[in-house]
Amino acid sequence: MDIKGAVALIAGGGGGFGAATARRLHAAGARVVVSDLDEAKGKAVADDLGDGAVFVRTDVTDEDSVRQAIDAAAQLGPLRITVVAHGGGGGPRTLDKESRPAPQVSFTKVLDIFLAATYNIDRLAAAAIAATEPLEHGERGVIINTASIAAYDGTIGQAAYAAAKGGIVSMTLPLARDLAPLGIRVVTIAPGTFLTPAFGDAEPEQLDAYWGAAVPFPKRMGRAEEYAQLAQQIAENVYLNGETIRLDGALRFTPKGAK
Ligand SMILES: NC(=O)c1ccc[n+]([C@@H]2O[C@H](COP(=O)([O-])OP(=O)(O)OC[C@H]3O[C@@H](n4cnc5c(N)ncnc54)[C@H](O)[C@@H]3O)[C@@H](O)[C@H]2O)c1
């Protein structure tokens, strides 16, 4: 797909991956909707991009809220690219130190924010993309979801997060199959450890030293721009479909993650 002139919706557009992707697609000529729950962060990204970028405050767990973001995108032109990159919290260990079980709601909440919300955006965005005129190859658009390498090698305390991200990996192919007749592709990125605000306020050098040590090559955390680069490549390459791509420098989590 030619990104120039395309409209892109970025869920979590004020965050590390989302902001980098909004910047990259905008630089390549897309008009972007920066959709985020955090007004200050999301608006700062859209304001910084200026012409062709708008912020829409969105709670990805709320259907009406997601519809508003998609409507805003459709007002900019035919929606072609949807990137799902919002964040959320993790869960506790299955048993605590006194062997008490984790509250069930701690599991379902993580599934709601990561897995169910991703499906919610995907299905609503797919309906908007389906209403557009087909481009070259009969392509109408692409949906890019964000999983994690925790989908494959989740660490201690990540049962819920790994289940949610594993769900995103598992639904990639059936979503692609559902949407193929309409020329809509679905591709998932499974990142390793990336230097984004999700890792807190510690100095980048400290984070790189701790988390980067376990990465075979390059021996550092990933950069949000590298996620954005892959998102752009996925959008541009019409033959990428129904697959999850690990972006992790060959990292495989140990039980504790890095050490
Ligand atoms: N950073 C990493 O190393 C890494 C690795 C693997 C997977 N991921 C995944 O990538 C995604 C983005 O991660 P990030 O590092 O960019 O996180 P981030 O914390 O930098 O950004 C997440 C953004 O999502 C927004 N958000 C949170 N709840 C929301 C809601 N209910 N509705 C709308 N927006 C909401 C936040 O305001 C924030 O701007 C997450 O799904 C995360 O699990 C990140």
Coordinates of C-alpha atoms and ligand atoms in Angstrom, one line a residue:
M1 CA 0.0 0.0 0.0
D2 CA 1.1 3.5 -0.7
I3 CA 1.1 5.3 2.7
K4 CA 1.1 8.7 1.1
G5 CA -2.5 10.0 1.4
A6 CA -3.7 7.0 3.5
V7 CA -5.5 7.5 6.7
A8 CA -4.2 5.7 9.8
L9 CA -5.7 5.2 13.2
I10 CA -3.2 4.6 16.0
A11 CA -4.7 3.3 19.2
G12 CA -2.4 4.1 22.1
G13 CA -1.0 6.9 19.8
G14 CA 0.4 8.8 22.8
G15 CA 2.5 5.9 24.0
G16 CA 6.0 4.6 23.0
F17 CA 5.0 2.4 20.0
G18 CA 2.0 4.5 19.1
A19 CA 3.7 7.8 19.0
A20 CA 6.7 6.5 17.0
T21 CA 4.3 4.9 14.5
A22 CA 2.1 8.0 14.2
R23 CA 5.3 10.1 13.6
R24 CA 6.7 7.6 11.0
L25 CA 3.4 7.2 9.1
H26 CA 2.8 10.9 9.1
A27 CA 6.3 11.6 7.8
A28 CA 5.5 9.1 5.0
G29 CA 2.5 11.1 4.0
A30 CA -0.4 9.6 6.0
R31 CA -3.0 11.5 7.8
V32 CA -3.2 10.1 11.4
V33 CA -5.7 9.9 14.2
V34 CA -3.8 9.7 17.5
S35 CA -6.2 7.9 19.8
D36 CA -5.3 7.6 23.5
L37 CA -6.9 7.6 26.9
D38 CA -4.2 10.1 28.1
E39 CA -5.2 13.5 26.7
A40 CA -1.9 15.2 27.5
K41 CA 0.3 12.6 25.8
G42 CA -2.0 12.0 22.8
K43 CA -2.6 15.7 22.1
A44 CA 1.1 16.5 22.4
V45 CA 1.8 14.0 19.6
A46 CA -0.9 15.3 17.4
D47 CA -0.1 18.9 18.0
D48 CA 3.6 18.2 17.3
L49 CA 2.7 16.6 14.0
G50 CA 0.4 19.5 13.0
D51 CA -1.4 19.4 9.7
G52 CA -2.9 16.0 9.0
A53 CA -2.9 14.8 12.6
V54 CA -5.8 14.9 15.1
F55 CA -6.1 13.6 18.6
V56 CA -9.2 11.7 19.8
R57 CA -9.5 10.8 23.5
T58 CA -10.4 7.1 23.4
D59 CA -10.9 4.4 26.0
V60 CA -10.2 1.2 24.0
T61 CA -12.3 -0.8 26.4
D62 CA -15.4 1.3 25.5
E63 CA -17.2 0.5 22.2
D64 CA -18.7 4.0 21.7
S65 CA -15.4 5.6 22.4
V66 CA -13.6 3.4 19.8
R67 CA -16.4 4.2 17.3
Q68 CA -15.8 7.9 17.8
A69 CA -12.1 7.5 17.0
I70 CA -12.9 5.5 13.9
D71 CA -15.5 8.1 12.8
A72 CA -12.8 10.8 13.2
A73 CA -10.5 8.8 11.0
A74 CA -13.2 8.3 8.3
Q75 CA -13.6 12.1 8.3
L76 CA -10.0 12.5 7.3
G77 CA -10.5 10.2 4.3
P78 CA -10.7 6.4 3.6
L79 CA -9.3 4.5 6.6
R80 CA -6.6 2.2 5.4
I81 CA -4.3 1.5 8.3
T82 CA -5.2 0.6 11.9
V83 CA -2.4 0.1 14.5
V84 CA -3.4 -1.3 17.9
A85 CA -0.7 -0.3 20.4
H86 CA -2.4 0.7 23.6
G87 CA -1.1 -0.3 27.0
G88 CA -2.5 -1.7 30.2
G89 CA -1.5 -3.3 33.5
G90 CA -0.3 -6.8 34.2
G91 CA -1.5 -9.4 36.7
P92 CA -0.1 -10.9 39.9
R93 CA 1.5 -14.3 40.3
T94 CA -1.0 -17.2 40.4
L95 CA -0.3 -17.8 44.1
D96 CA 1.0 -15.2 46.5
K97 CA 3.7 -15.8 49.1
E98 CA 1.1 -17.3 51.4
S99 CA -0.2 -19.5 48.6
R100 CA -3.4 -17.6 48.3
P101 CA -4.8 -17.6 44.7
A102 CA -4.8 -14.4 42.6
P103 CA -8.3 -12.8 42.4
Q104 CA -10.0 -14.0 39.2
V105 CA -10.7 -10.4 38.3
S106 CA -7.0 -9.7 38.0
F107 CA -7.0 -12.2 35.1
T108 CA -10.1 -11.1 33.3
K109 CA -9.1 -7.4 33.6
V110 CA -5.9 -8.0 31.7
L111 CA -7.8 -10.0 29.1
D112 CA -10.3 -7.2 28.7
I113 CA -7.7 -4.4 28.1
F114 CA -5.4 -6.3 25.9
L115 CA -7.3 -9.1 24.1
A116 CA -10.9 -8.1 24.1
A117 CA -10.1 -4.4 23.4
T118 CA -7.9 -5.4 20.5
Y119 CA -10.7 -7.5 18.9
N120 CA -13.1 -4.6 19.5
I121 CA -10.9 -2.2 17.6
D122 CA -10.1 -4.7 14.9
R123 CA -13.8 -5.5 14.2
L124 CA -14.9 -1.9 14.1
A125 CA -11.9 -0.7 12.1
A126 CA -12.5 -3.6 9.7
A127 CA -16.1 -2.4 9.1
A128 CA -14.8 1.1 8.3
I129 CA -12.0 -0.2 6.0
A130 CA -14.5 -2.5 4.2
A131 CA -16.5 0.5 3.2
T132 CA -13.6 2.0 1.2
E133 CA -12.9 1.6 -2.4
P134 CA -10.3 -1.1 -3.2
L135 CA -6.7 -0.1 -4.2
E136 CA -4.1 -1.9 -6.2
H137 CA -4.3 -5.7 -5.8
G138 CA -7.8 -5.3 -4.5
E139 CA -6.4 -4.2 -1.2
R140 CA -8.6 -2.1 1.1
G141 CA -6.4 -1.8 4.2
V142 CA -4.4 -3.4 6.9
I143 CA -4.7 -4.0 10.7
I144 CA -1.6 -4.3 12.7
N145 CA -2.0 -5.7 16.3
T146 CA 0.6 -5.7 19.0
A147 CA 1.3 -8.9 20.9
S148 CA 4.5 -9.6 22.9
I149 CA 7.1 -12.4 23.0
A150 CA 5.4 -13.2 26.3
A151 CA 2.8 -14.9 24.1
Y152 CA 5.4 -17.6 23.6
D153 CA 7.7 -17.4 26.7
G154 CA 5.8 -15.6 29.4
T155 CA 7.6 -14.9 32.6
I156 CA 6.7 -15.4 36.3
G157 CA 3.6 -13.3 37.0
Q158 CA 2.6 -13.1 33.3
A159 CA -0.1 -15.8 33.1
A160 CA -2.8 -13.3 32.3
Y161 CA -0.6 -11.0 30.1
A162 CA 0.8 -14.1 28.2
A163 CA -2.8 -15.4 27.8
A164 CA -4.0 -12.1 26.4
K165 CA -1.0 -11.7 24.0
G166 CA -1.2 -15.4 23.0
G167 CA -4.9 -14.7 22.1
I168 CA -3.8 -11.8 19.9
V169 CA -1.3 -14.2 18.1
S170 CA -3.9 -16.9 17.8
M171 CA -6.6 -14.7 16.3
T172 CA -4.3 -13.2 13.7
L173 CA -4.8 -15.9 11.1
P174 CA -8.6 -16.3 11.6
L175 CA -9.0 -12.6 11.4
A176 CA -7.0 -12.5 8.2
R177 CA -9.1 -15.3 6.8
D178 CA -12.3 -13.5 7.8
L179 CA -11.2 -10.3 6.2
A180 CA -9.4 -11.6 3.1
P181 CA -12.5 -11.5 0.8
L182 CA -12.5 -7.7 1.5
G183 CA -8.8 -7.2 0.8
I184 CA -8.0 -6.4 4.4
R185 CA -4.8 -7.8 5.9
V186 CA -4.1 -8.6 9.5
V187 CA -0.6 -8.8 10.8
T188 CA 0.7 -8.9 14.4
I189 CA 4.0 -7.6 15.8
A190 CA 5.4 -9.5 18.9
P191 CA 8.0 -7.2 20.4
G192 CA 10.7 -8.2 22.9
T193 CA 11.8 -5.5 25.3
F194 CA 11.6 -2.0 24.0
L195 CA 12.7 1.3 25.6
T196 CA 9.3 3.0 26.0
P197 CA 7.5 4.7 28.9
A198 CA 6.0 1.3 29.8
F199 CA 9.4 0.6 31.5
G200 CA 9.1 3.6 33.8
D201 CA 11.4 6.6 34.5
A202 CA 14.8 4.9 35.0
E203 CA 17.7 6.1 32.9
P204 CA 17.8 4.5 29.4
E205 CA 21.4 3.4 30.0
Q206 CA 20.3 1.5 33.2
L207 CA 17.3 -0.1 31.4
D208 CA 19.5 -1.1 28.5
A209 CA 22.1 -2.6 30.8
Y210 CA 19.5 -4.7 32.7
W211 CA 17.1 -5.7 29.9
G212 CA 19.6 -5.5 27.0
A213 CA 22.0 -8.0 28.6
A214 CA 19.7 -10.9 27.7
V215 CA 19.3 -9.9 24.1
P216 CA 21.6 -11.9 21.8
F217 CA 22.0 -9.1 19.2
P218 CA 21.8 -6.2 19.2
K219 CA 22.7 -6.2 22.9
R220 CA 20.2 -3.5 23.9
M221 CA 16.5 -3.0 24.2
G222 CA 14.6 -2.2 21.1
R223 CA 13.7 1.3 20.1
A224 CA 10.1 2.4 19.4
E225 CA 11.3 3.7 16.0
E226 CA 12.2 0.1 15.1
Y227 CA 8.6 -1.0 15.9
A228 CA 7.4 1.9 13.8
Q229 CA 9.7 0.9 10.9
L230 CA 8.2 -2.6 10.9
A231 CA 4.7 -1.2 11.1
Q232 CA 5.4 0.8 8.0
Q233 CA 6.9 -2.2 6.2
I234 CA 3.8 -4.3 7.0
A235 CA 1.6 -1.6 5.7
E236 CA 3.6 -1.3 2.4
N237 CA 4.1 -5.0 1.7
V238 CA 0.8 -6.4 0.4
Y239 CA 2.0 -10.0 0.7
L240 CA 2.4 -9.9 4.5
N241 CA -0.8 -11.3 6.0
G242 CA -2.1 -13.6 8.7
E243 CA 1.3 -13.8 10.5
T244 CA 2.9 -12.7 13.8
I245 CA 6.4 -11.3 13.5
R246 CA 8.7 -11.4 16.5
L247 CA 10.8 -8.2 16.8
D248 CA 13.2 -9.1 19.6
G249 CA 16.9 -9.4 18.6
A250 CA 16.5 -13.2 19.2
L251 CA 15.5 -12.7 22.9
R252 CA 13.8 -15.6 24.6
F253 CA 12.5 -14.7 28.1
T254 CA 13.9 -16.7 31.0
P255 CA 11.4 -17.4 33.9
K256 CA 12.3 -14.0 35.4
G257 CA 12.5 -12.2 32.0
A258 CA 16.0 -10.9 31.6
K259 CA 18.3 -12.8 34.0
Ligands
LIG1 N1 7.6 -1.7 25.5 C1 7.8 -3.0 25.3 O1 8.9 -3.6 25.6 C2 6.7 -4.0 24.8 C3 7.0 -5.3 24.6 C4 6.1 -6.2 24.1 C5 4.8 -5.7 23.9 N2 4.5 -4.4 24.2 C6 3.1 -4.0 24.0 O2 3.0 -2.9 23.1 C7 1.9 -2.1 23.5 C8 2.3 -0.6 23.7 O3 3.4 -0.6 24.6 P1 4.2 0.7 24.8 O4 5.5 0.2 25.3 O5 4.1 1.6 23.7 O6 3.4 1.3 26.1 P2 3.2 2.8 26.6 O7 2.9 2.7 28.0 O8 4.4 3.6 26.2 O9 2.0 3.3 25.8 C9 0.7 2.8 25.9 C10 -0.3 3.9 25.6 O10 -1.6 3.3 25.8 C11 -2.5 4.2 26.4 N3 -3.6 3.6 27.0 C12 -3.6 2.9 28.2 N4 -4.8 2.4 28.4 C13 -5.6 2.8 27.4 C14 -7.0 2.7 27.1 N5 -7.9 2.1 28.0 N6 -7.5 3.3 26.0 C15 -6.7 4.0 25.2 N7 -5.4 4.1 25.4 C16 -4.8 3.6 26.5 C17 -1.6 5.0 27.4 O11 -2.1 6.2 27.8 C18 -0.3 5.1 26.6 O12 -0.2 6.3 25.9 C19 1.2 -2.8 24.7 O13 0.2 -3.6 24.2 C20 2.4 -3.6 25.3 O14 1.9 -4.7 26.0 C21 5.4 -3.5 24.6

